C-alpha cells in the first residue's frame, strides 16, 4: 500500500504495484498502450478472453451449430447460468438472478412487479419514489410506467406519481404512506456516493414500501449483499465495472419471497413455463425465469462471462480494498498537486459512503476533460461541471493514478486560469 | 428455372442452378459442408462478413476506442442507420425504422402506443385483437399489457381484453367497435400462410382499429410495402431470414403520421430528446427515435449489417421469384417422391398466400424431424405434428431441395409405417 501519510512519488507507487498480487489481472485486458483508462465505470475494458468467446459463438455455435445450438451450446440456459455467476457478486443465491435485456427494461419489470404487489396489499400506494439526482433513465422509466397506468384511469382521485428526492425532500420525509415503490441507485452515477442499502431497505419496509436497487455503478465496484439487506428487487448493467462489452445485457434479481407472486407485464416466450408447447395463454415460469421476455443477443451476452470469471477469481473484498486505496491515492494526489485550481471534490471521503469512482467539479469541466482525453487520460464529463474518474482495481495501478494526476496537473497548469485562453490553447470548440 | 411440368431429376436441378445468377450469394455464407439448412426461417445462416464485423467491434471499437466509440465508431447512430437499411426491405422511408430490443418488447411498445392513441380518440375501445395461431409470444405480450392495465382499474365495467381469432371467430366478425388494436403476424410461423396486408389494414381502419404487423416470418422472405398498405406499426426480428445472428436485436417501424403523437411507456435514455443533458423529466426524441429505450448490445447489433447488405444487393423481387420457384419445387418433389406417406401440406399453394417456408403435417412429425436432422437435413418441428422447412433463396439451390427431399424419402421409407418401429430404428427417445 502507498502510505498516505508519507510523501508519495512515482517510485513509491511503482514499488507498491510490485507488491500487489492483483496486478496480474491487468495483463488479462486488452488495453491500448497509450491510454490510462479511467472510464471503466461507463464502459469497462476488453477482457482478453472475450474476443475468443465471441469467435466461438459466431463460428462454432452460430455458423456450424446453427439452430441446434439453442440446446447443444446452452443458449437457452445462458441467462440463468450467467445470472448465477453474477449473483455471487451481489449476495444472491443460485436461481435468483438472470442476465437479460437492458437496465431500463429490467427496471420497468421490477417497478411494475412492485406496483402489482402493492395493488393487492395496499392499493392506495401509488407513488414511485426515486431521486432527482438518479441516473436519468431510471426516472424516465418510472415516468413511463406512471404515465401509462394513469392514461387508463378515469377518476382523477388517485393517480400514479413519480416523486423525486432532493435537498428539499429527504428520504425521511418523502417515505409516507402513499409510497408504493422506492427505486434508488446504490452508487450515484455522478458523485460515486453510496446509499446504505440495509438501512434504507429497513426504513422503506417499516413504512410499507418495496425497494428496488439499481446496481449499475456498484456491481463489481463494491461488495453487495442483497440477501443480508433484505432487498426486494435489484437490477444493473454488466458493461461498466463488470467488463461485459458495449451494451451487454443487464441483470435482474428478485428476492425469492416475491418471485412467485406475480409476473411482470413484459411477458414474452422466454419467461413462459413451457415455451415450446406453443400454448395460447401465458403461464409464467417458476422463479426468476419469469423475468425473462424475448430472444436475447447471444453473442453480446456470451462475452460477459470472461469478465465475470475474473471477478470470481479475484474476490470482491480484495478488489474493494484496492479500490479504496486507489481512490484515496487519487484524491490525495489531486489535492496535493492540483491544489491551486478550482477543483471541488464531490465524492465522499468516508469509505463507507464511497463507490469506486471519484468526481471533482471544475467550472470549466468540459474543456478540461476534453484536453485530458486528448492526452490519453480517459475519464468523462457529466453535467454540470463534473470531471468523473472511474477507478477500476482490476486493471489500474498506482503508477496509472500517479500519471493521470500528473496529466491533469499539466492540463490545468497550461494556462493561468482563463476559460477563453484555455479553450484556445487546447483547441476546444 | 426447373420446369414443374416436365419430370424433374437431380441433373435438371443442377442445370437450373448453373443458370441462376443469385447462386454466388451462397458463397458468402459460412455453412457447414455436411448440412442442408432448411431452418433459416428460425435462425439464419452466418454471413462471411459477420465474423469480421464482430472482430472489428470487439478489438478496434471496444478494445481500442473504448468509451470514445460511442461517437467515433457511430454506436449512438447504429439503431437508426441499420433501421434505414432494413426499412428499404419493408417499404419504409429513411427515418421511420430503428433496430433495437427484442420483437416481444417492440410489440409491447407498439401495442401500448396504439392503446394510447385509442384512449384519446376512442376510449371505449379496449380489445387487443390477435389470433390463436399467432406466434405465442405475441399473444403473451398482449396479455401482459392487458393484465397490467386492468390491475389498476377499479371499475369492472370496461376492462382490457385479448381477443383471439380462430376458426370460430373470423376477422370479419371479430373486428367490432370494441377493438383498439389489431396485431397480426404477416406470415404464419407454422403454415407460412400470408395475410393480405393492404386488405386487412384497410378493413381494420374502416372499423376504427389500428394495425400492427409482426414481420418476423416475412421480412427478408417476401416483398413488403408498409407505406403502400397504410399500416400503422410494424415490428420483426433480424435473426431469421435477415441472417443477423442468434438473438440479434429486432426492429420497429412506426408510420410517420403517428410518430409524434405519443411516446411509448418503455421510456429510457436512448429515446430522450437530449439524452446527455441529464434532465430529470422525460422528453421524447422526435420521430422514430422515441421508440428506443435502453443501451443496446452493440456487437450483436453490428453483425446485422452484412446480412442486410446482401439483401439490398440481391433485390427482394428476384429473391421472391426464386423463393417461389424453390417452394414450388419442394412441394412438388415431396408429393411425387414421398406420396405413399401420410404427409399433409398445410402451406398455401397459392403464391399470393405463401411465405418462404413450407410445412407438412405428419402423425410422427417429431421423430421424423429428429431422424432427418441426424442425416444433416435441418428443418424443425412445431407442435402439433408439423414438419417445417425454411426455404431461403440466398443460400439454397435446387439441388439442395432435391437432396433434402431424397433424405426425407429415405427416412420415411426406412420402415413400413409403425411409430414404435420407426423410433427404435432411429433411436428416438
PDB file of N, CA, C and O in Angstrom, chain A residues 188-228:
ATOM      1  N   UNK A 188     -24.296   6.629  -6.631  1.00  0.00           N
ATOM      2  CA  UNK A 188     -24.700   7.728  -7.504  1.00  0.00           C
ATOM      3  C   UNK A 188     -23.766   7.839  -8.700  1.00  0.00           C
ATOM      4  O   UNK A 188     -22.546   7.827  -8.550  1.00  0.00           O
ATOM      5  N   UNK A 189     -24.362   7.948  -9.901  1.00  0.00           N
ATOM      6  CA  UNK A 189     -23.537   7.928 -11.119  1.00  0.00           C
ATOM      7  C   UNK A 189     -22.631   9.141 -11.217  1.00  0.00           C
ATOM      8  O   UNK A 189     -21.610   9.093 -11.890  1.00  0.00           O
ATOM      9  N   UNK A 190     -22.994  10.236 -10.538  1.00  0.00           N
ATOM     10  CA  UNK A 190     -22.202  11.449 -10.685  1.00  0.00           C
ATOM     11  C   UNK A 190     -21.146  11.536  -9.579  1.00  0.00           C
ATOM     12  O   UNK A 190     -19.960  11.687  -9.847  1.00  0.00           O
ATOM     13  N   UNK A 191     -21.587  11.371  -8.337  1.00  0.00           N
ATOM     14  CA  UNK A 191     -20.674  11.601  -7.201  1.00  0.00           C
ATOM     15  C   UNK A 191     -19.985  10.329  -6.724  1.00  0.00           C
ATOM     16  O   UNK A 191     -18.979  10.407  -6.018  1.00  0.00           O
ATOM     17  N   UNK A 192     -20.543   9.178  -7.047  1.00  0.00           N
ATOM     18  CA  UNK A 192     -19.996   7.938  -6.506  1.00  0.00           C
ATOM     19  C   UNK A 192     -20.438   7.669  -5.080  1.00  0.00           C
ATOM     20  O   UNK A 192     -19.994   6.706  -4.451  1.00  0.00           O
ATOM     21  N   UNK A 193     -21.308   8.492  -4.563  1.00  0.00           N
ATOM     22  CA  UNK A 193     -21.766   8.327  -3.183  1.00  0.00           C
ATOM     23  C   UNK A 193     -22.717   7.129  -3.054  1.00  0.00           C
ATOM     24  O   UNK A 193     -23.548   6.890  -3.921  1.00  0.00           O
ATOM     25  N   UNK A 194     -22.569   6.378  -1.965  1.00  0.00           N
ATOM     26  CA  UNK A 194     -23.355   5.155  -1.742  1.00  0.00           C
ATOM     27  C   UNK A 194     -24.495   5.383  -0.758  1.00  0.00           C
ATOM     28  O   UNK A 194     -24.293   5.998   0.293  1.00  0.00           O
ATOM     29  N   UNK A 195     -25.652   4.845  -1.062  1.00  0.00           N
ATOM     30  CA  UNK A 195     -26.697   4.706  -0.056  1.00  0.00           C
ATOM     31  C   UNK A 195     -26.333   3.526   0.850  1.00  0.00           C
ATOM     32  O   UNK A 195     -25.699   2.569   0.401  1.00  0.00           O
ATOM     33  N   UNK A 196     -26.773   3.593   2.117  1.00  0.00           N
ATOM     34  CA  UNK A 196     -26.638   2.423   2.998  1.00  0.00           C
ATOM     35  C   UNK A 196     -27.803   1.482   2.680  1.00  0.00           C
ATOM     36  O   UNK A 196     -28.953   1.716   3.068  1.00  0.00           O
ATOM     37  N   UNK A 197     -27.498   0.427   1.931  1.00  0.00           N
ATOM     38  CA  UNK A 197     -28.546  -0.432   1.396  1.00  0.00           C
ATOM     39  C   UNK A 197     -29.427  -1.051   2.487  1.00  0.00           C
ATOM     40  O   UNK A 197     -30.654  -1.077   2.381  1.00  0.00           O
ATOM     41  N   UNK A 198     -28.784  -1.553   3.546  1.00  0.00           N
ATOM     42  CA  UNK A 198     -29.547  -2.228   4.596  1.00  0.00           C
ATOM     43  C   UNK A 198     -30.425  -1.233   5.355  1.00  0.00           C
ATOM     44  O   UNK A 198     -31.598  -1.507   5.654  1.00  0.00           O
ATOM     45  N   UNK A 199     -29.876  -0.069   5.628  1.00  0.00           N
ATOM     46  CA  UNK A 199     -30.599   0.937   6.402  1.00  0.00           C
ATOM     47  C   UNK A 199     -31.811   1.468   5.631  1.00  0.00           C
ATOM     48  O   UNK A 199     -32.915   1.554   6.173  1.00  0.00           O
ATOM     49  N   UNK A 200     -31.589   1.798   4.355  1.00  0.00           N
ATOM     50  CA  UNK A 200     -32.691   2.342   3.551  1.00  0.00           C
ATOM     51  C   UNK A 200     -33.767   1.283   3.333  1.00  0.00           C
ATOM     52  O   UNK A 200     -34.966   1.566   3.417  1.00  0.00           O
ATOM     53  N   UNK A 201     -33.319   0.052   3.070  1.00  0.00           N
ATOM     54  CA  UNK A 201     -34.296  -1.025   2.869  1.00  0.00           C
ATOM     55  C   UNK A 201     -35.152  -1.210   4.113  1.00  0.00           C
ATOM     56  O   UNK A 201     -36.388  -1.317   4.027  1.00  0.00           O
ATOM     57  N   UNK A 202     -34.512  -1.218   5.273  1.00  0.00           N
ATOM     58  CA  UNK A 202     -35.258  -1.413   6.529  1.00  0.00           C
ATOM     59  C   UNK A 202     -36.249  -0.277   6.740  1.00  0.00           C
ATOM     60  O   UNK A 202     -37.413  -0.503   7.109  1.00  0.00           O
ATOM     61  N   UNK A 203     -35.823   0.947   6.461  1.00  0.00           N
ATOM     62  CA  UNK A 203     -36.719   2.094   6.660  1.00  0.00           C
ATOM     63  C   UNK A 203     -37.911   2.020   5.709  1.00  0.00           C
ATOM     64  O   UNK A 203     -39.059   2.263   6.106  1.00  0.00           O
ATOM     65  N   UNK A 204     -37.645   1.663   4.457  1.00  0.00           N
ATOM     66  CA  UNK A 204     -38.730   1.568   3.475  1.00  0.00           C
ATOM     67  C   UNK A 204     -39.717   0.471   3.879  1.00  0.00           C
ATOM     68  O   UNK A 204     -40.936   0.657   3.817  1.00  0.00           O
ATOM     69  N   UNK A 205     -39.196  -0.661   4.322  1.00  0.00           N
ATOM     70  CA  UNK A 205     -40.078  -1.762   4.714  1.00  0.00           C
ATOM     71  C   UNK A 205     -40.935  -1.377   5.921  1.00  0.00           C
ATOM     72  O   UNK A 205     -42.131  -1.683   5.972  1.00  0.00           O
ATOM     73  N   UNK A 206     -40.310  -0.714   6.845  1.00  0.00           N
ATOM     74  CA  UNK A 206     -41.045  -0.251   8.031  1.00  0.00           C
ATOM     75  C   UNK A 206     -42.242   0.606   7.630  1.00  0.00           C
ATOM     76  O   UNK A 206     -43.290   0.590   8.254  1.00  0.00           O
ATOM     77  N   UNK A 207     -42.034   1.350   6.556  1.00  0.00           N
ATOM     78  CA  UNK A 207     -43.109   2.257   6.117  1.00  0.00           C
ATOM     79  C   UNK A 207     -43.949   1.658   4.986  1.00  0.00           C
ATOM     80  O   UNK A 207     -44.707   2.371   4.329  1.00  0.00           O
ATOM     81  N   UNK A 208     -43.758   0.386   4.716  1.00  0.00           N
ATOM     82  CA  UNK A 208     -44.672  -0.303   3.801  1.00  0.00           C
ATOM     83  C   UNK A 208     -44.324  -0.228   2.322  1.00  0.00           C
ATOM     84  O   UNK A 208     -45.137  -0.593   1.475  1.00  0.00           O
ATOM     85  N   UNK A 209     -43.136   0.245   1.978  1.00  0.00           N
ATOM     86  CA  UNK A 209     -42.756   0.330   0.560  1.00  0.00           C
ATOM     87  C   UNK A 209     -41.840  -0.838   0.197  1.00  0.00           C
ATOM     88  O   UNK A 209     -41.174  -1.406   1.060  1.00  0.00           O
ATOM     89  N   UNK A 210     -41.811  -1.183  -1.075  1.00  0.00           N
ATOM     90  CA  UNK A 210     -40.836  -2.170  -1.546  1.00  0.00           C
ATOM     91  C   UNK A 210     -39.674  -1.425  -2.204  1.00  0.00           C
ATOM     92  O   UNK A 210     -39.837  -0.305  -2.701  1.00  0.00           O
ATOM     93  N   UNK A 211     -38.502  -2.074  -2.195  1.00  0.00           N
ATOM     94  CA  UNK A 211     -37.292  -1.360  -2.602  1.00  0.00           C
ATOM     95  C   UNK A 211     -36.609  -2.043  -3.780  1.00  0.00           C
ATOM     96  O   UNK A 211     -36.377  -3.251  -3.770  1.00  0.00           O
ATOM     97  N   UNK A 212     -36.285  -1.245  -4.794  1.00  0.00           N
ATOM     98  CA  UNK A 212     -35.505  -1.707  -5.949  1.00  0.00           C
ATOM     99  C   UNK A 212     -34.157  -1.002  -5.912  1.00  0.00           C
ATOM    100  O   UNK A 212     -34.099   0.228  -5.864  1.00  0.00           O
ATOM    101  N   UNK A 213     -33.091  -1.793  -5.979  1.00  0.00           N
ATOM    102  CA  UNK A 213     -31.751  -1.196  -6.031  1.00  0.00           C
ATOM    103  C   UNK A 213     -31.199  -1.293  -7.440  1.00  0.00           C
ATOM    104  O   UNK A 213     -31.119  -2.384  -8.007  1.00  0.00           O
ATOM    105  N   UNK A 214     -30.814  -0.154  -7.981  1.00  0.00           N
ATOM    106  CA  UNK A 214     -30.102  -0.129  -9.254  1.00  0.00           C
ATOM    107  C   UNK A 214     -28.615  -0.217  -8.930  1.00  0.00           C
ATOM    108  O   UNK A 214     -28.059   0.682  -8.282  1.00  0.00           O
ATOM    109  N   UNK A 215     -27.990  -1.298  -9.367  1.00  0.00           N
ATOM    110  CA  UNK A 215     -26.589  -1.562  -9.013  1.00  0.00           C
ATOM    111  C   UNK A 215     -25.626  -1.222 -10.158  1.00  0.00           C
ATOM    112  O   UNK A 215     -24.474  -1.661 -10.148  1.00  0.00           O
ATOM    113  N   UNK A 216     -26.087  -0.444 -11.133  1.00  0.00           N
ATOM    114  CA  UNK A 216     -25.243  -0.148 -12.304  1.00  0.00           C
ATOM    115  C   UNK A 216     -23.856   0.345 -11.909  1.00  0.00           C
ATOM    116  O   UNK A 216     -22.860  -0.063 -12.497  1.00  0.00           O
ATOM    117  N   UNK A 217     -23.783   1.241 -10.951  1.00  0.00           N
ATOM    118  CA  UNK A 217     -22.492   1.828 -10.580  1.00  0.00           C
ATOM    119  C   UNK A 217     -21.902   1.200  -9.324  1.00  0.00           C
ATOM    120  O   UNK A 217     -20.956   1.747  -8.749  1.00  0.00           O
ATOM    121  N   UNK A 218     -22.448   0.072  -8.909  1.00  0.00           N
ATOM    122  CA  UNK A 218     -21.847  -0.579  -7.736  1.00  0.00           C
ATOM    123  C   UNK A 218     -21.553  -2.065  -7.944  1.00  0.00           C
ATOM    124  O   UNK A 218     -20.656  -2.594  -7.297  1.00  0.00           O
ATOM    125  N   UNK A 219     -22.228  -2.738  -8.866  1.00  0.00           N
ATOM    126  CA  UNK A 219     -21.914  -4.166  -9.096  1.00  0.00           C
ATOM    127  C   UNK A 219     -20.508  -4.269  -9.686  1.00  0.00           C
ATOM    128  O   UNK A 219     -20.204  -3.647 -10.696  1.00  0.00           O
ATOM    129  N   UNK A 220     -19.662  -5.013  -9.022  1.00  0.00           N
ATOM    130  CA  UNK A 220     -18.267  -5.110  -9.454  1.00  0.00           C
ATOM    131  C   UNK A 220     -17.406  -3.972  -8.921  1.00  0.00           C
ATOM    132  O   UNK A 220     -16.197  -3.952  -9.144  1.00  0.00           O
ATOM    133  N   UNK A 221     -18.030  -3.029  -8.232  1.00  0.00           N
ATOM    134  CA  UNK A 221     -17.277  -1.887  -7.684  1.00  0.00           C
ATOM    135  C   UNK A 221     -17.140  -1.996  -6.173  1.00  0.00           C
ATOM    136  O   UNK A 221     -16.120  -1.623  -5.602  1.00  0.00           O
ATOM    137  N   UNK A 222     -18.194  -2.486  -5.519  1.00  0.00           N
ATOM    138  CA  UNK A 222     -18.182  -2.638  -4.061  1.00  0.00           C
ATOM    139  C   UNK A 222     -18.858  -3.968  -3.715  1.00  0.00           C
ATOM    140  O   UNK A 222     -19.678  -4.462  -4.478  1.00  0.00           O
ATOM    141  N   UNK A 223     -18.504  -4.543  -2.562  1.00  0.00           N
ATOM    142  CA  UNK A 223     -19.219  -5.763  -2.145  1.00  0.00           C
ATOM    143  C   UNK A 223     -20.685  -5.423  -1.872  1.00  0.00           C
ATOM    144  O   UNK A 223     -20.987  -4.363  -1.329  1.00  0.00           O
ATOM    145  N   UNK A 224     -21.560  -6.301  -2.294  1.00  0.00           N
ATOM    146  CA  UNK A 224     -23.006  -6.080  -2.143  1.00  0.00           C
ATOM    147  C   UNK A 224     -23.610  -7.349  -1.566  1.00  0.00           C
ATOM    148  O   UNK A 224     -23.261  -8.451  -1.991  1.00  0.00           O
ATOM    149  N   UNK A 225     -24.531  -7.191  -0.621  1.00  0.00           N
ATOM    150  CA  UNK A 225     -25.226  -8.361  -0.092  1.00  0.00           C
ATOM    151  C   UNK A 225     -26.723  -8.084  -0.056  1.00  0.00           C
ATOM    152  O   UNK A 225     -27.270  -7.636   0.962  1.00  0.00           O
ATOM    153  N   UNK A 226     -27.381  -8.359  -1.166  1.00  0.00           N
ATOM    154  CA  UNK A 226     -28.814  -8.109  -1.280  1.00  0.00           C
ATOM    155  C   UNK A 226     -29.608  -8.947  -0.293  1.00  0.00           C
ATOM    156  O   UNK A 226     -30.608  -8.486   0.259  1.00  0.00           O
ATOM    157  N   UNK A 227     -29.151 -10.179  -0.088  1.00  0.00           N
ATOM    158  CA  UNK A 227     -29.874 -11.073   0.817  1.00  0.00           C
ATOM    159  C   UNK A 227     -29.817 -10.540   2.245  1.00  0.00           C
ATOM    160  O   UNK A 227     -30.841 -10.439   2.922  1.00  0.00           O
ATOM    161  N   UNK A 228     -28.627 -10.174   2.686  1.00  0.00           N
ATOM    162  CA  UNK A 228     -28.483  -9.653   4.045  1.00  0.00           C
ATOM    163  C   UNK A 228     -29.279  -8.362   4.225  1.00  0.00           C
ATOM    164  O   UNK A 228     -29.842  -8.113   5.289  1.00  0.00           O
TER     165      UNK A 228
END
